[in-house]
PDB file of C-alpha atoms in Angstrom:
ATOM      1  CA  MET A 275     157.383  99.251 162.570  1.00 43.00           C
ATOM      2  CA  ARG A 276     154.152 100.549 163.615  1.00 41.00           C
ATOM      3  CA  ASN A 277     154.647 103.593 161.164  1.00 44.00           C
ATOM      4  CA  ARG A 278     155.544 101.321 158.454  1.00 42.00           C
ATOM      5  CA  PHE A 279     152.263  99.270 159.158  1.00 40.00           C
ATOM      6  CA  TYR A 280     150.256 102.449 158.789  1.00 43.00           C
ATOM      7  CA  LEU A 281     152.079 103.322 155.699  1.00 42.00           C
ATOM      8  CA  VAL A 282     151.350 100.019 154.059  1.00 42.00           C
ATOM      9  CA  LEU A 283     147.743 100.262 155.242  1.00 42.00           C
ATOM     10  CA  ALA A 284     147.274 103.653 153.651  1.00 45.00           C
ATOM     11  CA  ALA A 285     148.753 102.403 150.393  1.00 45.00           C
ATOM     12  CA  VAL A 286     146.352  99.496 150.263  1.00 40.00           C
ATOM     13  CA  LEU A 287     143.385 101.723 150.927  1.00 40.00           C
ATOM     14  CA  VAL A 288     144.453 104.142 148.267  1.00 41.00           C
ATOM     15  CA  LEU A 289     144.800 101.340 145.684  1.00 41.00           C
ATOM     16  CA  ALA A 290     141.438  99.910 146.774  1.00 44.00           C
ATOM     17  CA  GLY A 291     139.826 103.231 146.560  1.00 48.00           C
ATOM     18  CA  CYS A 292     141.212 103.718 143.032  1.00 41.00           C
ATOM     19  CA  LYS A 293     139.854 100.319 141.994  1.00 42.00           C
ATOM     20  CA  GLU A 294     136.319 101.300 143.528  1.00 44.00           C
ATOM     21  CA  THR A 295     136.332 104.554 141.739  1.00 45.00           C
ATOM     22  CA  GLU A 296     137.413 103.177 138.374  1.00 47.00           C
ATOM     23  CA  VAL A 297     135.506 105.067 135.621  1.00 49.00           C
ATOM     24  CA  ILE A 298     133.229 102.563 134.011  1.00 48.00           C
ATOM     25  CA  PRO A 299     131.418 103.720 130.806  1.00 49.00           C
ATOM     26  CA  GLN A 300     127.777 103.896 131.327  1.00 54.00           C
ATOM     27  CA  GLN A 301     124.863 104.496 128.947  1.00 52.00           C
ATOM     28  CA  PRO A 302     123.741 108.196 128.996  1.00 56.00           C
ATOM     29  CA  ILE A 303     120.571 108.772 131.020  1.00 59.00           C
ATOM     30  CA  TYR A 304     117.856 109.670 128.481  1.00 64.00           C
ATOM     31  CA  THR A 305     115.021 111.761 129.774  1.00 71.00           C
ATOM     32  CA  PRO A 306     112.135 111.688 127.327  1.00 71.00           C
ATOM     33  CA  ILE A 307     110.265 114.820 126.553  1.00 80.00           C
ATOM     34  CA  SER A 308     107.104 112.639 126.131  1.00 89.00           C
ATOM     35  CA  ALA A 309     106.087 109.124 126.843  1.00 92.00           C
ATOM     36  CA  HIS A 310     105.699 108.790 123.096  1.00 96.00           C
ATOM     37  CA  VAL A 311     109.463 108.873 122.619  1.00 95.00           C
ATOM     38  CA  ALA A 312     110.301 106.671 125.602  1.00 96.00           C
ATOM     39  CA  LEU A 313     112.464 104.626 123.367  1.00 97.00           C
ATOM     40  CA  GLY A 314     114.629 107.598 122.256  1.00 97.00           C
ATOM     41  CA  ASN A 315     114.780 110.399 119.851  1.00 97.00           C
ATOM     42  CA  PRO A 316     115.724 108.556 116.568  1.00 98.00           C
ATOM     43  CA  SER A 317     117.263 111.555 114.616  1.00 98.00           C
ATOM     44  CA  GLN A 318     118.242 113.835 117.555  1.00 96.00           C
ATOM     45  CA  ALA A 319     115.609 116.319 116.355  1.00 97.00           C
ATOM     46  CA  THR A 320     115.421 119.753 118.082  1.00 96.00           C
ATOM     47  CA  ALA A 321     112.898 122.369 118.318  1.00 95.00           C
ATOM     48  CA  ASP A 322     115.060 125.281 117.892  1.00 92.00           C
ATOM     49  CA  GLY A 323     114.472 125.645 114.069  1.00 88.00           C
ATOM     50  CA  THR A 324     118.229 125.572 113.104  1.00 91.00           C
ATOM     51  CA  ASP A 325     117.559 122.511 111.168  1.00 96.00           C
ATOM     52  CA  PRO A 326     114.499 122.617 109.288  1.00 97.00           C
ATOM     53  CA  ALA A 327     114.980 119.144 107.867  1.00 98.00           C
ATOM     54  CA  ASN A 328     114.706 117.545 111.373  1.00 98.00           C
ATOM     55  CA  PHE A 329     112.465 119.920 113.298  1.00 98.00           C
ATOM     56  CA  LEU A 330     110.992 118.319 116.640  1.00 98.00           C
ATOM     57  CA  MET A 331     107.457 118.785 116.988  1.00 98.00           C
ATOM     58  CA  VAL A 332     105.555 117.484 120.270  1.00 97.00           C
ATOM     59  CA  LYS A 333     101.876 116.951 120.473  1.00 98.00           C
ATOM     60  CA  ASP A 334      99.826 115.480 123.377  1.00 97.00           C
ATOM     61  CA  GLN A 335      99.081 112.608 121.166  1.00 98.00           C
ATOM     62  CA  TYR A 336     102.411 111.839 119.445  1.00 98.00           C
ATOM     63  CA  VAL A 337     105.954 113.219 118.712  1.00 98.00           C
ATOM     64  CA  PHE A 338     107.631 113.660 115.400  1.00 98.00           C
ATOM     65  CA  SER A 339     110.504 114.984 113.385  1.00 98.00           C
ATOM     66  CA  TYR A 340     109.181 117.290 110.592  1.00 98.00           C
ATOM     67  CA  ASN A 341     111.159 117.868 107.322  1.00 98.00           C
ATOM     68  CA  ARG A 342     110.322 121.201 105.849  1.00 98.00           C
ATOM     69  CA  GLU A 343     112.279 120.454 102.716  1.00 97.00           C
ATOM     70  CA  ARG A 344     109.993 117.321 102.037  1.00 98.00           C
ATOM     71  CA  GLY A 345     106.787 118.514 103.406  1.00 98.00           C
ATOM     72  CA  THR A 346     106.416 115.433 105.495  1.00 98.00           C
ATOM     73  CA  PRO A 347     107.409 113.893 108.757  1.00 98.00           C
ATOM     74  CA  ASN A 348     110.745 112.067 108.901  1.00 98.00           C
ATOM     75  CA  TRP A 349     109.495 109.816 111.678  1.00 98.00           C
ATOM     76  CA  VAL A 350     106.438 109.800 114.118  1.00 98.00           C
ATOM     77  CA  SER A 351     106.601 108.073 117.470  1.00 98.00           C
ATOM     78  CA  TRP A 352     103.646 107.198 119.718  1.00 98.00           C
ATOM     79  CA  HIS A 353     102.434 104.815 122.397  1.00 98.00           C
ATOM     80  CA  VAL A 354      99.266 102.730 121.864  1.00 97.00           C
ATOM     81  CA  SER A 355      97.300 101.328 124.857  1.00 97.00           C
ATOM     82  CA  ARG A 356      93.722 101.015 126.124  1.00 96.00           C
ATOM     83  CA  HIS A 357      94.114 104.540 127.472  1.00 95.00           C
ATOM     84  CA  TRP A 358      94.056 105.824 123.922  1.00 97.00           C
ATOM     85  CA  VAL A 359      91.271 103.807 122.748  1.00 95.00           C
ATOM     86  CA  GLY A 360      87.543 105.029 123.144  1.00 96.00           C
ATOM     87  CA  ASN A 361      84.500 105.873 121.282  1.00 97.00           C
ATOM     88  CA  ALA A 362      85.406 109.169 119.500  1.00 98.00           C
ATOM     89  CA  LEU A 363      84.423 109.153 115.882  1.00 98.00           C
ATOM     90  CA  ARG A 364      86.830 109.777 112.926  1.00 98.00           C
ATOM     91  CA  GLN A 365      86.942 113.499 112.448  1.00 98.00           C
ATOM     92  CA  ASP A 366      88.280 113.647 108.891  1.00 98.00           C
ATOM     93  CA  ASP A 367      89.266 117.303 109.568  1.00 98.00           C
ATOM     94  CA  PHE A 368      92.496 117.383 107.488  1.00 98.00           C
ATOM     95  CA  ARG A 369      94.141 120.877 107.963  1.00 98.00           C
ATOM     96  CA  ALA A 370      97.367 122.684 107.840  1.00 98.00           C
ATOM     97  CA  ASP A 371      99.449 122.602 111.141  1.00 98.00           C
ATOM     98  CA  ALA A 372      99.376 126.148 112.458  1.00 98.00           C
ATOM     99  CA  THR A 373     102.145 125.372 115.048  1.00 97.00           C
ATOM    100  CA  LEU A 374     104.852 125.356 112.205  1.00 97.00           C
ATOM    101  CA  PRO A 375     107.295 128.069 112.535  1.00 96.00           C
ATOM    102  CA  ALA A 376     106.229 131.434 111.018  1.00 95.00           C
ATOM    103  CA  GLY A 377     107.144 131.716 107.420  1.00 95.00           C
ATOM    104  CA  TRP A 378     107.371 127.903 106.740  1.00 97.00           C
ATOM    105  CA  TYR A 379     105.167 126.517 103.938  1.00 98.00           C
ATOM    106  CA  ARG A 380     102.197 124.766 105.545  1.00 98.00           C
ATOM    107  CA  VAL A 381     100.899 121.850 103.469  1.00 98.00           C
ATOM    108  CA  GLY A 382      97.137 122.170 103.109  1.00 98.00           C
ATOM    109  CA  PRO A 383      94.403 119.572 102.984  1.00 97.00           C
ATOM    110  CA  SER A 384      93.921 119.895  99.194  1.00 98.00           C
ATOM    111  CA  ALA A 385      97.654 119.492  98.506  1.00 98.00           C
ATOM    112  CA  TYR A 386      97.143 115.838  97.394  1.00 98.00           C
ATOM    113  CA  THR A 387      94.144 116.182  95.430  1.00 98.00           C
ATOM    114  CA  GLY A 388      94.401 114.620  92.030  1.00 98.00           C
ATOM    115  CA  SER A 389      97.978 113.200  92.766  1.00 98.00           C
ATOM    116  CA  GLY A 390      97.059 109.594  92.768  1.00 98.00           C
ATOM    117  CA  PHE A 391      98.254 109.336  96.416  1.00 98.00           C
ATOM    118  CA  ASP A 392      96.393 109.091  99.542  1.00 98.00           C
ATOM    119  CA  ARG A 393      96.867 111.497 102.444  1.00 98.00           C
ATOM    120  CA  GLY A 394      98.497 108.696 104.484  1.00 98.00           C
ATOM    121  CA  HIS A 395      98.545 108.974 108.249  1.00 98.00           C
ATOM    122  CA  ASN A 396     101.623 108.108 110.243  1.00 98.00           C
ATOM    123  CA  ILE A 397      99.720 107.750 113.523  1.00 98.00           C
ATOM    124  CA  PRO A 398      96.521 106.380 112.351  1.00 98.00           C
ATOM    125  CA  SER A 399      93.183 107.975 113.364  1.00 98.00           C
ATOM    126  CA  ALA A 400      92.044 104.649 115.023  1.00 98.00           C
ATOM    127  CA  ASP A 401      94.915 104.728 117.454  1.00 98.00           C
ATOM    128  CA  ARG A 402      93.416 107.965 118.966  1.00 98.00           C
ATOM    129  CA  THR A 403      89.809 107.511 119.684  1.00 98.00           C
ATOM    130  CA  ARG A 404      89.734 108.438 123.423  1.00 97.00           C
ATOM    131  CA  THR A 405      88.525 112.019 122.678  1.00 98.00           C
ATOM    132  CA  VAL A 406      87.446 114.134 119.729  1.00 98.00           C
ATOM    133  CA  GLU A 407      90.467 116.222 120.308  1.00 98.00           C
ATOM    134  CA  ASP A 408      92.767 113.314 120.227  1.00 98.00           C
ATOM    135  CA  ASN A 409      91.346 112.043 117.037  1.00 98.00           C
ATOM    136  CA  SER A 410      91.362 115.309 115.327  1.00 98.00           C
ATOM    137  CA  ALA A 411      95.132 115.862 116.255  1.00 98.00           C
ATOM    138  CA  THR A 412      95.917 112.870 113.847  1.00 98.00           C
ATOM    139  CA  PHE A 413      94.448 114.850 110.843  1.00 98.00           C
ATOM    140  CA  LEU A 414      97.044 117.591 110.796  1.00 98.00           C
ATOM    141  CA  MET A 415      98.950 117.476 107.459  1.00 98.00           C
ATOM    142  CA  THR A 416     102.298 117.317 109.316  1.00 98.00           C
ATOM    143  CA  ASN A 417     101.293 113.844 110.088  1.00 98.00           C
ATOM    144  CA  MET A 418     100.778 112.752 106.398  1.00 98.00           C
ATOM    145  CA  ILE A 419     102.774 111.287 103.574  1.00 98.00           C
ATOM    146  CA  PRO A 420     101.853 110.660 100.017  1.00 98.00           C
ATOM    147  CA  GLN A 421     100.949 107.082 100.319  1.00 98.00           C
ATOM    148  CA  ALA A 422      99.940 104.722  97.405  1.00 98.00           C
ATOM    149  CA  PRO A 423      96.360 103.925  97.807  1.00 98.00           C
ATOM    150  CA  ASN A 424      96.614 100.167  97.902  1.00 98.00           C
ATOM    151  CA  HIS A 425      99.531 100.534 100.374  1.00 98.00           C
ATOM    152  CA  ASN A 426      97.455 102.678 102.652  1.00 98.00           C
ATOM    153  CA  ARG A 427      94.121 100.968 102.530  1.00 98.00           C
ATOM    154  CA  VAL A 428      95.266  97.259 102.420  1.00 98.00           C
ATOM    155  CA  THR A 429      98.764  96.562 103.568  1.00 98.00           C
ATOM    156  CA  TRP A 430      99.101  99.272 106.116  1.00 98.00           C
ATOM    157  CA  ALA A 431      95.557  99.173 107.198  1.00 98.00           C
ATOM    158  CA  SER A 432      96.250  95.403 108.149  1.00 98.00           C
ATOM    159  CA  LEU A 433      99.301  96.208 110.147  1.00 98.00           C
ATOM    160  CA  GLU A 434      97.335  99.082 112.004  1.00 98.00           C
ATOM    161  CA  ASP A 435      94.528  96.743 112.737  1.00 98.00           C
ATOM    162  CA  TYR A 436      96.801  94.034 114.126  1.00 98.00           C
ATOM    163  CA  THR A 437      98.497  96.740 116.298  1.00 98.00           C
ATOM    164  CA  ARG A 438      95.177  97.528 117.908  1.00 98.00           C
ATOM    165  CA  ASP A 439      94.295  93.803 118.192  1.00 98.00           C
ATOM    166  CA  LEU A 440      97.359  93.395 120.285  1.00 98.00           C
ATOM    167  CA  VAL A 441      96.082  96.210 122.620  1.00 98.00           C
ATOM    168  CA  ARG A 442      92.671  94.438 122.746  1.00 97.00           C
ATOM    169  CA  GLN A 443      94.526  91.375 123.877  1.00 97.00           C
ATOM    170  CA  GLY A 444      96.133  93.188 126.837  1.00 97.00           C
ATOM    171  CA  MET A 445      99.236  94.486 125.311  1.00 98.00           C
ATOM    172  CA  GLU A 446     100.596  98.006 124.853  1.00 98.00           C
ATOM    173  CA  VAL A 447     102.732  98.906 121.847  1.00 98.00           C
ATOM    174  CA  TYR A 448     105.490 101.557 121.264  1.00 98.00           C
ATOM    175  CA  VAL A 449     105.372 102.499 117.646  1.00 98.00           C
ATOM    176  CA  ILE A 450     107.790 104.361 115.427  1.00 98.00           C
ATOM    177  CA  MET A 451     106.918 104.908 111.688  1.00 98.00           C
ATOM    178  CA  GLY A 452     108.733 106.805 109.039  1.00 98.00           C
ATOM    179  CA  SER A 453     109.624 107.080 105.319  1.00 98.00           C
ATOM    180  CA  TYR A 454     112.552 107.854 103.257  1.00 98.00           C
ATOM    181  CA  GLY A 455     113.800 108.089  99.644  1.00 98.00           C
ATOM    182  CA  ILE A 456     112.171 109.667  96.635  1.00 98.00           C
ATOM    183  CA  GLY A 457     109.552 108.347  94.178  1.00 98.00           C
ATOM    184  CA  GLY A 458     106.549 106.041  94.638  1.00 98.00           C
ATOM    185  CA  THR A 459     103.890 104.652  92.446  1.00 98.00           C
ATOM    186  CA  GLY A 460     100.180 105.715  93.091  1.00 98.00           C
ATOM    187  CA  SER A 461      97.010 105.188  91.150  1.00 98.00           C
ATOM    188  CA  ASN A 462      98.208 107.791  88.463  1.00 98.00           C
ATOM    189  CA  GLY A 463     101.629 106.174  88.127  1.00 98.00           C
ATOM    190  CA  ALA A 464     105.083 107.113  89.344  1.00 98.00           C
ATOM    191  CA  ALA A 465     105.980 110.393  90.910  1.00 98.00           C
ATOM    192  CA  THR A 466     108.642 112.067  92.842  1.00 98.00           C
ATOM    193  CA  THR A 467     106.758 114.991  94.151  1.00 98.00           C
ATOM    194  CA  ILE A 468     103.231 116.438  94.515  1.00 98.00           C
ATOM    195  CA  ASP A 469     101.827 119.974  95.382  1.00 98.00           C
ATOM    196  CA  LYS A 470     103.946 121.669  92.773  1.00 97.00           C
ATOM    197  CA  GLY A 471     107.101 120.075  94.003  1.00 98.00           C
ATOM    198  CA  ARG A 472     106.561 121.104  97.543  1.00 98.00           C
ATOM    199  CA  VAL A 473     105.799 117.624  99.027  1.00 98.00           C
ATOM    200  CA  ALA A 474     108.136 114.711  98.386  1.00 98.00           C
ATOM    201  CA  VAL A 475     106.751 111.170  97.621  1.00 98.00           C
ATOM    202  CA  PRO A 476     108.693 108.625  99.601  1.00 98.00           C
ATOM    203  CA  ALA A 477     110.030 105.497  97.977  1.00 98.00           C
ATOM    204  CA  MET A 478     109.873 103.449 101.263  1.00 98.00           C
ATOM    205  CA  ILE A 479     107.703 103.376 104.280  1.00 98.00           C
ATOM    206  CA  TRP A 480     108.758 101.639 107.451  1.00 98.00           C
ATOM    207  CA  LYS A 481     107.403 100.846 110.911  1.00 98.00           C
ATOM    208  CA  VAL A 482     108.834  99.443 114.268  1.00 98.00           C
ATOM    209  CA  LEU A 483     106.612  98.023 117.004  1.00 98.00           C
ATOM    210  CA  VAL A 484     107.735  97.011 120.452  1.00 98.00           C
ATOM    211  CA  VAL A 485     105.190  94.924 122.045  1.00 98.00           C
ATOM    212  CA  LEU A 486     104.718  94.544 125.921  1.00 98.00           C
ATOM    213  CA  GLU A 487     102.113  93.215 128.126  1.00 97.00           C
ATOM    214  CA  GLU A 488     100.235  96.006 130.106  1.00 96.00           C
ATOM    215  CA  GLY A 489     102.116  97.238 133.006  1.00 96.00           C
ATOM    216  CA  GLU A 490     104.212  99.950 134.555  1.00 94.00           C
ATOM    217  CA  ASP A 491     107.838 101.042 134.191  1.00 94.00           C
ATOM    218  CA  ASP A 492     107.796  99.981 130.489  1.00 95.00           C
ATOM    219  CA  LEU A 493     111.414 100.424 129.721  1.00 94.00           C
ATOM    220  CA  GLN A 494     112.579  98.359 132.638  1.00 95.00           C
ATOM    221  CA  ARG A 495     110.297  95.618 131.472  1.00 97.00           C
ATOM    222  CA  ILE A 496     111.842  95.366 127.892  1.00 98.00           C
ATOM    223  CA  THR A 497     114.242  92.437 127.655  1.00 98.00           C
ATOM    224  CA  ALA A 498     116.083  90.400 125.052  1.00 97.00           C
ATOM    225  CA  ASN A 499     112.966  88.343 124.519  1.00 98.00           C
ATOM    226  CA  THR A 500     110.592  91.305 123.886  1.00 98.00           C
ATOM    227  CA  ARG A 501     108.729  91.190 120.602  1.00 98.00           C
ATOM    228  CA  ILE A 502     109.896  93.551 118.170  1.00 98.00           C
ATOM    229  CA  ILE A 503     108.378  93.767 114.745  1.00 98.00           C
ATOM    230  CA  ALA A 504     110.113  95.804 112.003  1.00 98.00           C
ATOM    231  CA  VAL A 505     108.594  96.323 108.584  1.00 98.00           C
ATOM    232  CA  ASN A 506     110.065  98.159 105.438  1.00 98.00           C
ATOM    233  CA  THR A 507     107.804  98.428 102.495  1.00 98.00           C
ATOM    234  CA  PRO A 508     107.881  99.979  98.956  1.00 98.00           C
ATOM    235  CA  ASN A 509     105.379 102.849  98.376  1.00 98.00           C
ATOM    236  CA  THR A 510     103.740 101.397  95.450  1.00 98.00           C
ATOM    237  CA  ASN A 511     100.282 100.289  94.373  1.00 97.00           C
ATOM    238  CA  GLN A 512     101.709  96.916  93.670  1.00 97.00           C
ATOM    239  CA  VAL A 513     102.775  96.264  97.247  1.00 98.00           C
ATOM    240  CA  LEU A 514     101.709  92.845  98.794  1.00 98.00           C
ATOM    241  CA  ALA A 515      98.693  92.744 100.866  1.00 97.00           C
ATOM    242  CA  ASP A 516     100.461  90.626 103.586  1.00 98.00           C
ATOM    243  CA  TRP A 517     102.650  92.961 105.632  1.00 98.00           C
ATOM    244  CA  GLY A 518     104.463  90.041 107.162  1.00 98.00           C
ATOM    245  CA  THR A 519     106.094  89.677 103.785  1.00 98.00           C
ATOM    246  CA  TYR A 520     108.186  92.735 104.436  1.00 98.00           C
ATOM    247  CA  ARG A 521     109.517  92.097 107.915  1.00 98.00           C
ATOM    248  CA  THR A 522     113.172  93.082 108.405  1.00 98.00           C
ATOM    249  CA  THR A 523     115.392  94.240 111.220  1.00 98.00           C
ATOM    250  CA  VAL A 524     115.607  97.295 113.003  1.00 98.00           C
ATOM    251  CA  ASP A 525     119.407  97.301 112.115  1.00 98.00           C
ATOM    252  CA  ALA A 526     118.467  97.269 108.405  1.00 98.00           C
ATOM    253  CA  ILE A 527     116.152 100.299 108.727  1.00 98.00           C
ATOM    254  CA  GLU A 528     118.701 102.181 110.637  1.00 98.00           C
ATOM    255  CA  ARG A 529     121.356 101.672 108.010  1.00 98.00           C
ATOM    256  CA  GLU A 530     118.846 102.949 105.376  1.00 98.00           C
ATOM    257  CA  THR A 531     117.830 105.988 107.374  1.00 98.00           C
ATOM    258  CA  GLY A 532     120.786 106.902 109.629  1.00 98.00           C
ATOM    259  CA  TYR A 533     118.635 106.796 112.723  1.00 98.00           C
ATOM    260  CA  ASP A 534     119.117 105.226 116.138  1.00 98.00           C
ATOM    261  CA  LEU A 535     115.682 103.927 116.852  1.00 97.00           C
ATOM    262  CA  LEU A 536     115.963 102.286 120.234  1.00 97.00           C
ATOM    263  CA  SER A 537     118.742 104.308 121.794  1.00 96.00           C
ATOM    264  CA  ALA A 538     117.100 104.563 125.278  1.00 96.00           C
ATOM    265  CA  LEU A 539     117.484 100.796 125.760  1.00 97.00           C
ATOM    266  CA  PRO A 540     120.534  99.347 127.465  1.00 96.00           C
ATOM    267  CA  ASP A 541     123.172  98.537 124.760  1.00 97.00           C
ATOM    268  CA  GLN A 542     123.098  94.802 125.037  1.00 97.00           C
ATOM    269  CA  ILE A 543     119.339  94.524 124.920  1.00 98.00           C
ATOM    270  CA  GLU A 544     119.238  97.075 122.035  1.00 98.00           C
ATOM    271  CA  ALA A 545     121.835  94.943 120.042  1.00 98.00           C
ATOM    272  CA  VAL A 546     119.790  91.691 120.334  1.00 98.00           C
ATOM    273  CA  LEU A 547     116.374  93.239 119.599  1.00 98.00           C
ATOM    274  CA  GLU A 548     117.578  95.224 116.669  1.00 98.00           C
ATOM    275  CA  ALA A 549     119.211  92.311 114.940  1.00 98.00           C
ATOM    276  CA  ARG A 550     115.995  90.071 115.076  1.00 98.00           C
ATOM    277  CA  VAL A 551     113.469  89.522 112.363  1.00 98.00           C
ATOM    278  CA  ASP A 552     109.929  88.837 113.859  1.00 98.00           C
ATOM    279  CA  THR A 553     108.377  85.465 113.201  1.00 97.00           C
ATOM    280  CA  GLY A 554     105.330  85.844 115.170  1.00 97.00           C
ATOM    281  CA  PRO A 555     101.619  85.960 113.914  1.00 96.00           C
ATOM    282  CA  THR A 556     100.495  88.784 111.644  1.00 96.00           C
ATOM    283  CA  ARG A 557      96.771  88.584 112.497  1.00 91.00           C
TER     284      ARG A 557
END
C-alpha cells in the first residue's frame, strides 16, 4: 500500500512537472545595437555587405538601412529628446559618406544640383544640435533623398517642428522615416532618377513617431494607449501643407514596404498600436 502511494505520488509529480514546464511561445528577446533602433530593425538589415539593397549603417546619432541600388536610405531610425537638442549651428556640410564599403558609388553633395529636388534629410539637422559633430552627421548624403521642395520645406518641415515641440513639452520621441516607390514630382516636373540614374526618386515618403513622456526604461513604458503617429505622403510639389491630412496606420505602411516597424514591442501591444490612426493635435 505504501509502495502504491509513492508510485501514485511520483506520477502526480511527473504530470505536474510536465504542466509547469510546458513550452509556451514567447517573443524573442531583441537586443538593439543602438538606442536609436530600440523599437526594432524594420528590414532586418545587416552590416555584412551581402545585401547591398539593405545595408545596415550605425552612426552615433542615428541608424539606417542603406540601399546601394537606389543611392538612398530605405529607412532611418532615431531618438529625439532634450539630450540631443542644444545650441550647435546648422553646418550645411553636405558630403559623401566615406564609411560606405569600398567600391560602392558614393553620392556626392552636387548630385542633386539642377534636379528640381531638395537634398531632403531623413533625420533633420535640427534634431541634432547638441554638438557641431552631431549636427554635421545629419549632412551625410546617405541620409538624403530627392525630396520635392514644397514637401521638404513646408509639409515635412511642419511635422519636424511639431516633433521638437513635443520634446520641448517634456516628451521624447522615437522616429522611423523612410521612402519607397519610384517617381516623384519636383520643381522641374516628374522624374524617376537623378544623378545620371544613380539616385532613385521615391514616390512616397513616410514617418512613424512613438511619443512618450520623458523617463527611463522606454520600451517598458509603451502601452496600448501610447500615442503613435504614422504619416504617408506623396513626394510631389503639390502635396498639402497639413501633414495631418496624410495620417494612416503603421499596418498600412508595413503592407507597402514589407517592414516590421515596431517588432521589439510585445505582440499584443504592437497589434493595437499599429492598427490605430492618430487623431491628436498637429501643432
